[in-house]
mmCIF file of C-alpha atoms and ligand atoms in Angstrom:
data_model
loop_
_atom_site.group_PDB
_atom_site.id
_atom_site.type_symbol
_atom_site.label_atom_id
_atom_site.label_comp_id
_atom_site.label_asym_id
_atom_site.label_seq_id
_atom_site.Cartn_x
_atom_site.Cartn_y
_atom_site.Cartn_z
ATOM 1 C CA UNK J 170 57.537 33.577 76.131
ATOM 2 C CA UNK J 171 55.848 30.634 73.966
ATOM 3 C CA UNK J 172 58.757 28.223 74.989
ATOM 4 C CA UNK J 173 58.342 25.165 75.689
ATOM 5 C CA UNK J 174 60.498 21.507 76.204
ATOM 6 C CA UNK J 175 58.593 18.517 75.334
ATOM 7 C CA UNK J 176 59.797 15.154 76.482
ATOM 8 C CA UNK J 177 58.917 11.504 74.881
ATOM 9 C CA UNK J 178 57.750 11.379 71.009
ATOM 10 C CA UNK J 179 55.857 8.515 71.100
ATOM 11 C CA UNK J 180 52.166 9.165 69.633
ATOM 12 C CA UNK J 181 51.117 10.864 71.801
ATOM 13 C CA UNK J 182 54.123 12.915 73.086
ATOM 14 C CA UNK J 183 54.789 14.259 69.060
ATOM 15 C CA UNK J 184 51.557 14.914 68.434
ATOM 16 C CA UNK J 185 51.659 17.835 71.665
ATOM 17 C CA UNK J 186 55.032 18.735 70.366
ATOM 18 C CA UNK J 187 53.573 19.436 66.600
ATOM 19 C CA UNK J 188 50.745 20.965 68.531
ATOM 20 C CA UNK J 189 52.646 24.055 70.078
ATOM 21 C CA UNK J 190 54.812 24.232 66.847
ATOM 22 C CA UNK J 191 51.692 24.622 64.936
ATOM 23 C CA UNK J 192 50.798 27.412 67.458
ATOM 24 C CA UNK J 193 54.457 29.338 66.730
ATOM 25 C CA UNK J 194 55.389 28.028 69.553
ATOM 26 C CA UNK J 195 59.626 27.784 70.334
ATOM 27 C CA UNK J 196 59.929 24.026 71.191
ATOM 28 C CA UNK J 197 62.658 21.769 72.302
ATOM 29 C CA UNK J 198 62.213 17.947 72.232
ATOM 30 C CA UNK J 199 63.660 15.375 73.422
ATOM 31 C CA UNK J 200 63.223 11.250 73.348
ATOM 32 C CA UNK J 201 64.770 8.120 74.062
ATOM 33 C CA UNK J 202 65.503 7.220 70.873
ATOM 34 C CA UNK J 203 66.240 10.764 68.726
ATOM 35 C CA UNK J 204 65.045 8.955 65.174
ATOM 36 C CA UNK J 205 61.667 9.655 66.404
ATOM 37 C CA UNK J 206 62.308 13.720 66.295
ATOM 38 C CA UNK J 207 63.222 14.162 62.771
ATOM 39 C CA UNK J 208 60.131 15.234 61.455
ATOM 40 C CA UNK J 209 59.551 17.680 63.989
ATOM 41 C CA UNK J 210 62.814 18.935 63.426
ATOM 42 C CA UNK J 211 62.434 19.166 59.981
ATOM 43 C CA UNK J 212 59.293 21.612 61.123
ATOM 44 C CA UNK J 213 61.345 24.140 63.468
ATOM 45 C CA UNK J 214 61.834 21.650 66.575
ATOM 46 C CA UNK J 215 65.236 21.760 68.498
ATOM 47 C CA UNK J 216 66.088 18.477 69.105
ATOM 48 C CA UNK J 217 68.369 18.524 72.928
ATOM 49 C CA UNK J 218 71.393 16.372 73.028
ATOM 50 C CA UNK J 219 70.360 15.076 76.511
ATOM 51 C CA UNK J 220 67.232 15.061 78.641
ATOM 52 C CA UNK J 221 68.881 17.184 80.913
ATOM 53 C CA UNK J 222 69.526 19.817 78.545
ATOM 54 C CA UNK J 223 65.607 19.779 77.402
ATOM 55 C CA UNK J 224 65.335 20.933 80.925
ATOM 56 C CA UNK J 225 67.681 23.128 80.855
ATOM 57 C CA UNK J 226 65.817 24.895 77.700
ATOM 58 C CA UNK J 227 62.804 26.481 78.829
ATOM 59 C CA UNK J 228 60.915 27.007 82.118
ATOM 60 C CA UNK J 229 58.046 24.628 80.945
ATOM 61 C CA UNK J 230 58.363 21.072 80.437
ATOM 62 C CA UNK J 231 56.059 18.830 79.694
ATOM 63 C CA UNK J 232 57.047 15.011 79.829
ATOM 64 C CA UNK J 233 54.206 12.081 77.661
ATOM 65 C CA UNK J 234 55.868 8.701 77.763
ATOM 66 C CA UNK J 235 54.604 5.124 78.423
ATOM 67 C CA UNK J 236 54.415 5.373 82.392
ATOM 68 C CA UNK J 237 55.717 6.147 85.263
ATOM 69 C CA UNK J 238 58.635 3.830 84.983
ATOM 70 C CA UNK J 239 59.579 5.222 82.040
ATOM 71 C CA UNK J 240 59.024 8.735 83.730
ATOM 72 C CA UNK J 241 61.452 8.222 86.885
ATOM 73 C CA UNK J 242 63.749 6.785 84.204
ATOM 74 C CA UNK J 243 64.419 9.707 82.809
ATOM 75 C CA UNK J 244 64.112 11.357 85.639
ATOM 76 C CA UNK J 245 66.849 9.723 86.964
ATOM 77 C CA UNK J 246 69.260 10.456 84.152
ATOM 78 C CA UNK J 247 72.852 12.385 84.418
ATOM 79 C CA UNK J 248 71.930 16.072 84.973
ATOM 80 C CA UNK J 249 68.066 16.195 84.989
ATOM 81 C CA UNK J 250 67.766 16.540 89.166
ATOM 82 C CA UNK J 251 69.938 19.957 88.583
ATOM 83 C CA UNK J 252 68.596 20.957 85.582
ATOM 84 C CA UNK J 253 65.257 20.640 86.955
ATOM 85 C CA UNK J 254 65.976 23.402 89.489
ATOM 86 C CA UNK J 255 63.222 26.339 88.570
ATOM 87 C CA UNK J 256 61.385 24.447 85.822
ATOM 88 C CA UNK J 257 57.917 23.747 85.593
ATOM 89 C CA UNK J 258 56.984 20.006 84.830
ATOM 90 C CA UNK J 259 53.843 18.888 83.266
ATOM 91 C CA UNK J 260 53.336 15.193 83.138
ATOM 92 C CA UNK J 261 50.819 14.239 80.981
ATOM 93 C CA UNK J 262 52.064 10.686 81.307
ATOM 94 C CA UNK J 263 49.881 8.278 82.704
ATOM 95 C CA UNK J 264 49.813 7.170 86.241
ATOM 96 C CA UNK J 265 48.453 6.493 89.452
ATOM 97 C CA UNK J 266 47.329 8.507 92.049
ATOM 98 C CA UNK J 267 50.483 7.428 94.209
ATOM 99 C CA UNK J 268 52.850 8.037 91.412
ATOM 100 C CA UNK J 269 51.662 11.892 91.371
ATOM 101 C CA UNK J 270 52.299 12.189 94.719
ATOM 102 C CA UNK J 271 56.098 10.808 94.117
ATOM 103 C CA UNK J 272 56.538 12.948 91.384
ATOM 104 C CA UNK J 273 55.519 15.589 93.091
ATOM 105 C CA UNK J 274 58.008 14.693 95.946
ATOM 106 C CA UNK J 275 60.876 14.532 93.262
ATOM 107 C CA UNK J 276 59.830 17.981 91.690
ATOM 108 C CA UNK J 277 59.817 19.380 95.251
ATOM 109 C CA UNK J 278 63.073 17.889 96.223
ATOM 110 C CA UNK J 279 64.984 19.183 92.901
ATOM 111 C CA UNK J 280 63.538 22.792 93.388
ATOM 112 C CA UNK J 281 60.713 22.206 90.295
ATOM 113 C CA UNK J 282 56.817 23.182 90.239
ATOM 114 C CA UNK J 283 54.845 20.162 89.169
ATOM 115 C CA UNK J 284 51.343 19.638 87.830
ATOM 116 C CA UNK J 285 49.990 16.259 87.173
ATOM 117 C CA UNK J 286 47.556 15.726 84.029
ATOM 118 C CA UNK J 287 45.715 12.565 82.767
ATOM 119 C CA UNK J 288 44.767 13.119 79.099
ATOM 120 C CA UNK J 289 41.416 11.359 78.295
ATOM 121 C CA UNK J 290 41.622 11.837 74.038
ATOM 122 C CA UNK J 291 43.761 9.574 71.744
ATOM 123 C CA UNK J 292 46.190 11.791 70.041
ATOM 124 C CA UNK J 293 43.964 12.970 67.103
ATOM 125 C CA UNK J 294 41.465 14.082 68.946
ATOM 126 C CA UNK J 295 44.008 17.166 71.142
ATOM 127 C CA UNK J 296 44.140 20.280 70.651
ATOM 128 C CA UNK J 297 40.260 20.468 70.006
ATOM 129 C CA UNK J 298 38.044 22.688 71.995
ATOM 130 C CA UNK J 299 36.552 19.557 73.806
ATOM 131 C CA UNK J 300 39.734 17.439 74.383
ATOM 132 C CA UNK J 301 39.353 16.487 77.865
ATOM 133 C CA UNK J 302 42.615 16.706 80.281
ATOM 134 C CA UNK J 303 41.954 16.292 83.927
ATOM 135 C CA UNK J 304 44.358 18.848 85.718
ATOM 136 C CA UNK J 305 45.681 18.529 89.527
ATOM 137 C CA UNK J 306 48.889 20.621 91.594
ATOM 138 C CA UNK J 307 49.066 23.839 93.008
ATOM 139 C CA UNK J 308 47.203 26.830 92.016
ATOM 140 C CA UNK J 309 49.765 29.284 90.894
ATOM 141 C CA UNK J 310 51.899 26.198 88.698
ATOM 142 C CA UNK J 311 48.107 25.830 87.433
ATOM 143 C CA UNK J 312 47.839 29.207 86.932
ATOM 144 C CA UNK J 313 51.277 29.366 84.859
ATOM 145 C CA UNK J 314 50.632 26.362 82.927
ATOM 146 C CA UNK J 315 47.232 27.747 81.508
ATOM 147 C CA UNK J 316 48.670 28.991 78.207
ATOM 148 C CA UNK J 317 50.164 26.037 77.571
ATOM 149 C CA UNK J 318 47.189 23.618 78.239
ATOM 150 C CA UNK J 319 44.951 26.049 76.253
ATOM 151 C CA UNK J 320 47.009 24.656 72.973
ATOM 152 C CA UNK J 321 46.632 21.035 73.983
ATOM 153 C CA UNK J 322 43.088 20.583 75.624
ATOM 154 C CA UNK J 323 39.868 22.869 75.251
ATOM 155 C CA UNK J 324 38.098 20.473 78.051
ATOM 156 C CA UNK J 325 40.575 21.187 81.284
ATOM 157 C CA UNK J 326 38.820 20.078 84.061
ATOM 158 C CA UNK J 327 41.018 21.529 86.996
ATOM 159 C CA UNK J 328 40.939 19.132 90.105
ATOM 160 C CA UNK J 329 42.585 21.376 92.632
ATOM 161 C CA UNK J 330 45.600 21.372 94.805
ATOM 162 C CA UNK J 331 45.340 17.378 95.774
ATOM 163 C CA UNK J 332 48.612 16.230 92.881
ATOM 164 C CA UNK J 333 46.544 12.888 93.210
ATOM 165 C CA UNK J 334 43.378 14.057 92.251
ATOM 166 C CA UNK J 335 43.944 13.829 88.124
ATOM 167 C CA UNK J 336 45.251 10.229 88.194
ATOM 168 C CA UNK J 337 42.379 9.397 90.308
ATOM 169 C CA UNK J 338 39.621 10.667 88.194
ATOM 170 C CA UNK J 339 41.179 9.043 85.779
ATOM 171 C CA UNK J 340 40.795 5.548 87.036
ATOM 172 C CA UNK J 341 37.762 5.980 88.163
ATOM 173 C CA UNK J 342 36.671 7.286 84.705
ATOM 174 C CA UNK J 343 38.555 4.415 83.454
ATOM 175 C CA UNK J 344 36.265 2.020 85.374
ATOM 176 C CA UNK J 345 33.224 2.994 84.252
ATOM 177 C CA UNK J 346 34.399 3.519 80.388
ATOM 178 C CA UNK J 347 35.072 -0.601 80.564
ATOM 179 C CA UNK J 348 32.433 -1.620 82.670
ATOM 180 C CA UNK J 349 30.453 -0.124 79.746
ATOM 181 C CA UNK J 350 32.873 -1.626 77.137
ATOM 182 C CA UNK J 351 32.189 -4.998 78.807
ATOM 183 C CA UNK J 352 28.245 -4.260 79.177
ATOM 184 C CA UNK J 353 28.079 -3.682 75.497
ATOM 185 C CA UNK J 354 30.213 -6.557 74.008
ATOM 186 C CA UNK J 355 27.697 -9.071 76.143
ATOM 187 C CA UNK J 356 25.232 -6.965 74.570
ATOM 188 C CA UNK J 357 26.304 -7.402 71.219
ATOM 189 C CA UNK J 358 26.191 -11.435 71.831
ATOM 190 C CA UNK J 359 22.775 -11.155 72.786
ATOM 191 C CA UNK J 360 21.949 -9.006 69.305
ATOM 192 C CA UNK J 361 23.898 -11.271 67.116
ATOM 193 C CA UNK J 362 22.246 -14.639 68.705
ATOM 194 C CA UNK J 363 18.786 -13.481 68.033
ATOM 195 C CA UNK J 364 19.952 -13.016 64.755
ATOM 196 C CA UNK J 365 19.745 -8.986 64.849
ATOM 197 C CA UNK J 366 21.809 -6.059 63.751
ATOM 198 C CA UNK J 367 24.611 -5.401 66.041
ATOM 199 C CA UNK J 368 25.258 -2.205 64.173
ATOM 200 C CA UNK J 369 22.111 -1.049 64.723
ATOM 201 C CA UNK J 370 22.342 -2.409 68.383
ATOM 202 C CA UNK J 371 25.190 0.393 68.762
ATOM 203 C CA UNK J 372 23.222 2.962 67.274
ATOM 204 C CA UNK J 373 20.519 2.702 69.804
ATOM 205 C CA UNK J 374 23.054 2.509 72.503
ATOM 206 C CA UNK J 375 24.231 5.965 71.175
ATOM 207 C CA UNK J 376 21.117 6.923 71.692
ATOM 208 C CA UNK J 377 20.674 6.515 75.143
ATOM 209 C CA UNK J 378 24.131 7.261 76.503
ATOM 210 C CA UNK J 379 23.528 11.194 77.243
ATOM 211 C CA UNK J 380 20.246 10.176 79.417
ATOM 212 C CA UNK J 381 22.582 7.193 80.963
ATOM 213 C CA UNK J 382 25.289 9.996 81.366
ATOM 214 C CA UNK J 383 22.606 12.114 83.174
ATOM 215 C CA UNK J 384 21.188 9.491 85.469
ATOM 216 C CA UNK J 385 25.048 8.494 86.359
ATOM 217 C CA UNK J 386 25.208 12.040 87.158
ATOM 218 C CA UNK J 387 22.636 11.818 89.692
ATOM 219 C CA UNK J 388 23.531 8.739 91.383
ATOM 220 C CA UNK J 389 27.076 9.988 91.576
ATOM 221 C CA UNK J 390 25.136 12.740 93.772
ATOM 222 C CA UNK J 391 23.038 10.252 95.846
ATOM 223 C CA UNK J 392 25.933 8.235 96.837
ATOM 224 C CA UNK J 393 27.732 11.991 97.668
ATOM 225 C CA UNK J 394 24.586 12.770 99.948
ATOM 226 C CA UNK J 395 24.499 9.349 101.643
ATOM 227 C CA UNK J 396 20.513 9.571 100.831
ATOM 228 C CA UNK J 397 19.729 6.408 99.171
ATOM 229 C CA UNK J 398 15.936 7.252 99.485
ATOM 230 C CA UNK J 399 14.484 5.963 95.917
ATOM 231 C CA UNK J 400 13.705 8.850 93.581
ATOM 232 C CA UNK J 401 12.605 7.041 90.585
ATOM 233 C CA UNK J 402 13.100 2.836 90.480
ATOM 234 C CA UNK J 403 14.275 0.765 93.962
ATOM 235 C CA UNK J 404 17.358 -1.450 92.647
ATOM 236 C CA UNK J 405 14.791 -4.650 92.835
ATOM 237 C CA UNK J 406 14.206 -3.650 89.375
ATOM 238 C CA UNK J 407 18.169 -3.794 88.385
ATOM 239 C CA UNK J 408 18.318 -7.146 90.326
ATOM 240 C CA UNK J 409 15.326 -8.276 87.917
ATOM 241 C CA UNK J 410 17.091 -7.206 84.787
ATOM 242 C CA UNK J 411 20.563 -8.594 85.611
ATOM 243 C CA UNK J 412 18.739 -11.946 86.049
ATOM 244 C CA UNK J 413 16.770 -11.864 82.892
ATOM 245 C CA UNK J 414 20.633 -11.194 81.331
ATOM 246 C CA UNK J 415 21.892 -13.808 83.092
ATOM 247 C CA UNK J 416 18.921 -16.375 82.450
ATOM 248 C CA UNK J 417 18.512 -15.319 78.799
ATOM 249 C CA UNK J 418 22.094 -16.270 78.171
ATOM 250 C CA UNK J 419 22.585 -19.506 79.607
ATOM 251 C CA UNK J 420 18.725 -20.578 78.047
ATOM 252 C CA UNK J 421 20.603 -18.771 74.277
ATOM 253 C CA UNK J 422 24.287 -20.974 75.189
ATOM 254 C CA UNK J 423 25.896 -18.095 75.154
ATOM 255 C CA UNK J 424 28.206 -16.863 77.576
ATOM 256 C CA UNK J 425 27.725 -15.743 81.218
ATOM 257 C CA UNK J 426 30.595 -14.123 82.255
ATOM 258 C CA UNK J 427 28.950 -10.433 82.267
ATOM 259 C CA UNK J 428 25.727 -11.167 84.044
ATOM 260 C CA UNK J 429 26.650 -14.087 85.988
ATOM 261 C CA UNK J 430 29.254 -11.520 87.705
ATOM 262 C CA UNK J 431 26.420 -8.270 87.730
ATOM 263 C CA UNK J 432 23.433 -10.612 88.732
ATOM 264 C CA UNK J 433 25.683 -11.935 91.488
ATOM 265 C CA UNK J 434 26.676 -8.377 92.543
ATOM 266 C CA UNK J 435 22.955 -7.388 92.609
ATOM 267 C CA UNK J 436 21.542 -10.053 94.869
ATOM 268 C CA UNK J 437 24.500 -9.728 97.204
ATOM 269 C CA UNK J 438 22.645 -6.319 97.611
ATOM 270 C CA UNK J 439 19.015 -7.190 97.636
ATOM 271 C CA UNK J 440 20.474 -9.950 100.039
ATOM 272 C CA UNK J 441 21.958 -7.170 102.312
ATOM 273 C CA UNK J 442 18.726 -5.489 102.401
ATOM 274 C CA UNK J 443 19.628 -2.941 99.867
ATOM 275 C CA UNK J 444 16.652 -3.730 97.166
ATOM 276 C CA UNK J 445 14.279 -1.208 98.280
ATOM 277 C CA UNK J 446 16.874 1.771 97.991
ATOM 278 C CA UNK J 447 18.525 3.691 94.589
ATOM 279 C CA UNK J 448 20.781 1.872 92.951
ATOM 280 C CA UNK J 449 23.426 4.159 94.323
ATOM 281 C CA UNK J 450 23.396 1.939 97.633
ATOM 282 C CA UNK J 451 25.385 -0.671 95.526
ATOM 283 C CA UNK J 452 28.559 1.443 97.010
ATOM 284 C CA UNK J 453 27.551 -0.169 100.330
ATOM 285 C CA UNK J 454 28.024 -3.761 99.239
ATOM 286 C CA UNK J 455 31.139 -2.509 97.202
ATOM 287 C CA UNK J 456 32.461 -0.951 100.924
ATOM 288 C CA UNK J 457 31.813 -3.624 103.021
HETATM 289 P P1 NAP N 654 53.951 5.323 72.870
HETATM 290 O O1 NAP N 654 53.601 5.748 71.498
HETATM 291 O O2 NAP N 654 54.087 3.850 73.160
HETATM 292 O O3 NAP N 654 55.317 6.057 73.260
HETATM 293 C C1 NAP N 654 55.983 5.719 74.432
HETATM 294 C C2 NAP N 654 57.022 6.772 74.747
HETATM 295 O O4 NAP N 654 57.637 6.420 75.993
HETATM 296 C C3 NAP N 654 58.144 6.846 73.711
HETATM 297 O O5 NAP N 654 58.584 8.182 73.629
HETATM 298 C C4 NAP N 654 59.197 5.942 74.344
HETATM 299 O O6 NAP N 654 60.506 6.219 73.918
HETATM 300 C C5 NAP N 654 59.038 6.344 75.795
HETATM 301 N N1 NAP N 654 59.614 5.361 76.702
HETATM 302 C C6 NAP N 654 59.135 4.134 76.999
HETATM 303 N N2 NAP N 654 59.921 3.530 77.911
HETATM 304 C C7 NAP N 654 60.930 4.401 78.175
HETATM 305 C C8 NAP N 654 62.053 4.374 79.051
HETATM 306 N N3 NAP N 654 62.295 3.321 79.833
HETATM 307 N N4 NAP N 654 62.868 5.446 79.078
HETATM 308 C C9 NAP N 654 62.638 6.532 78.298
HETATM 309 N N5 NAP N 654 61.571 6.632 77.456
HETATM 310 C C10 NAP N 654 60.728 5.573 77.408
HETATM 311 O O7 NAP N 654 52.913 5.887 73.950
HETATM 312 P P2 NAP N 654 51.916 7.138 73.775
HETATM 313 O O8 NAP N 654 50.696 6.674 73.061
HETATM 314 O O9 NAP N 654 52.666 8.306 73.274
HETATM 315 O O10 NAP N 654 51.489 7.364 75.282
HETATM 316 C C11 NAP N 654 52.210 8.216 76.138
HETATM 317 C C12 NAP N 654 51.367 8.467 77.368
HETATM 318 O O11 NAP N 654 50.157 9.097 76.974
HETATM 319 C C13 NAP N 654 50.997 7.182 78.123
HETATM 320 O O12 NAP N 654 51.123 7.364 79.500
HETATM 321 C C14 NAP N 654 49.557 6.962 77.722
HETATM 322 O O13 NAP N 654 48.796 6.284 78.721
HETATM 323 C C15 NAP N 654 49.072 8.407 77.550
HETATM 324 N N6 NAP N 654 47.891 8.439 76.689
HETATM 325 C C16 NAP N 654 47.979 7.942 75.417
HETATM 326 C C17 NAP N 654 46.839 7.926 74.611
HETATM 327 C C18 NAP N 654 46.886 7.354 73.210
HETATM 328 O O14 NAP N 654 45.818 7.140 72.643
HETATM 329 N N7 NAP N 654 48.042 7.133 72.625
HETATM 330 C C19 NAP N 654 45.614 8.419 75.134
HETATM 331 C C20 NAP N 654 45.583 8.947 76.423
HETATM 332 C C21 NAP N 654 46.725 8.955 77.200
HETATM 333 P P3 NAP N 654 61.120 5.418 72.663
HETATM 334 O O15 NAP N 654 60.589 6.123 71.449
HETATM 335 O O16 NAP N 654 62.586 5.559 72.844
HETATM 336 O O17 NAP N 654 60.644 4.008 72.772
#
């Protein structure tokens, strides 16, 4: 049965409820404050009276609100322990790896499978055949929860068994998506001080991302291997670089913050010995 119970109607919570309605989908919401589920009422939603009765429903549920907090909240209110008995919860709310694995302990105490999922899309961007959802729990609740994921994410990268595995990949995707964000705003300052095109400065950034993605790609392998033997350019040359940022900025006036803290990082390494390996061997000076 295409049944499902969707809980929290924030942004991103109604847009996954409007998603399985658009797929014929029989759907049951419910949200802290019930204003929020008129309109998908008003397009064939059932709107529960209680969170506990959204449970109560179907055998799916899939929860989207703020955090975790928010989560156990709910959770937590009258009814939802035993009307969680035999359901299927999908949180798609975001976490950390440690609040999967309590979930998880709360599903498995009330008698509920549970799957943990970190959506990586903003909501106009799911339902698409490459909206990315990393996907962790056990293999037959993935197994059950396919059909429903297939309507929300095209791009379901399944993580295994390990409940902590999705909100991990997650933050670690997170750190790399703002150590670029804060690589590229220096970078703009450096455009717009010499008086050049910052626009165009982010078109030939889009350029080179999928050959950065692939080189990423292969580090991420070197560090796996533990063989820091240089393939291609010893770090020396990023210690260079980071420099030049650093010195370039400070001769310009503007400011350091960026470089100041990836120069340092760098000749912590080449201090340590490191400058003659891949870059990759900056996980050493990050484990110490
Ligand atoms: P949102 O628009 O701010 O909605 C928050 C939802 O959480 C609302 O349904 C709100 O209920 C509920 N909520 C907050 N505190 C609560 C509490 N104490 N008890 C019960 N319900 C509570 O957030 P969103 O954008 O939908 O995000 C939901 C999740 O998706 C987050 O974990 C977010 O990280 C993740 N996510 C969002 C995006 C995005 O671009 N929006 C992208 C990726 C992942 P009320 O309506 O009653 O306030």
């Amino acid at each position: 049965m295409k049944e499902v119970s969707v809980i929290g109607l924030g942004a991103m919570g109604a847009t996954i409820a409007q998603l399985f309605l658009d797929r014929g989908w029989r759907v049951t919401v419910w949200n802290r404050s019930a204003d929020k589920a008129a309109a998908l009422v008003a397009r064939g939603a059932v709107l529960a009276p209680s969170a506990a009765e959204a449970f109560r429903a179907h055998r799916a549920v899939v929860m989207c609100v703020y955090d975790y907090e928010a989560a156990s909240a709910i959770l937590a209110l009258k009814g939802v322990a035993a009307a969680a008995d035999g359901r299927l919860l999908l949180q798609l709310t975001t976490g950390s790896p440690q609040d999967a694995r309590d979930a998880q302990a709360w599903a498995q105490r009330h008698g509920a499978a549970y799957l943990d999922g970190a959506i990586q899309a903003a909501p106009d961007q799911m339902g698409q055949p490459d909206t990315p959802v990393l996907l962790s729990g056990a293999a037959q609740a993935r197994r059950e929860a396919e059909p429903l994921l297939s309507v929300l994410a095209g791009n379901v990268v399944d993580l295994g068994e390990e409940i902590g595995a999705a909100a991990a990949m997650d933050l670690s995707t997170l750190s790399y998506v703002y150590g670029a964000i804060l690589g590229f705003m220096h970078g703009a300052r450096v455009a717009e001080s010499e008086g050049f095109d910052v626009a165009r400065y982010g078109e030939i950034v889009a350029g080179i991302a999928p050959a950065f993605g692939t080189f990423l790609q292969h580090e991420g392998k070197v560090i796996q291997s533990g063989d820091y033997a240089v393939s291609q350019s010893p770090m020396r040359i990023s210690v260079e670089a980071t420099q030049r940022l650093l010195d370039t900025a400070r001769a310009s006036g503007i400011n350091t913050e960026f470089p100041a803290f990836a120069a340092g990082l760098l000749q912590r390494a080449d201090a340590a010995g490191l400058g003659n390996q891949e870059i990759a061997a900056l996980i050493k000076l990050l484990r110490a």
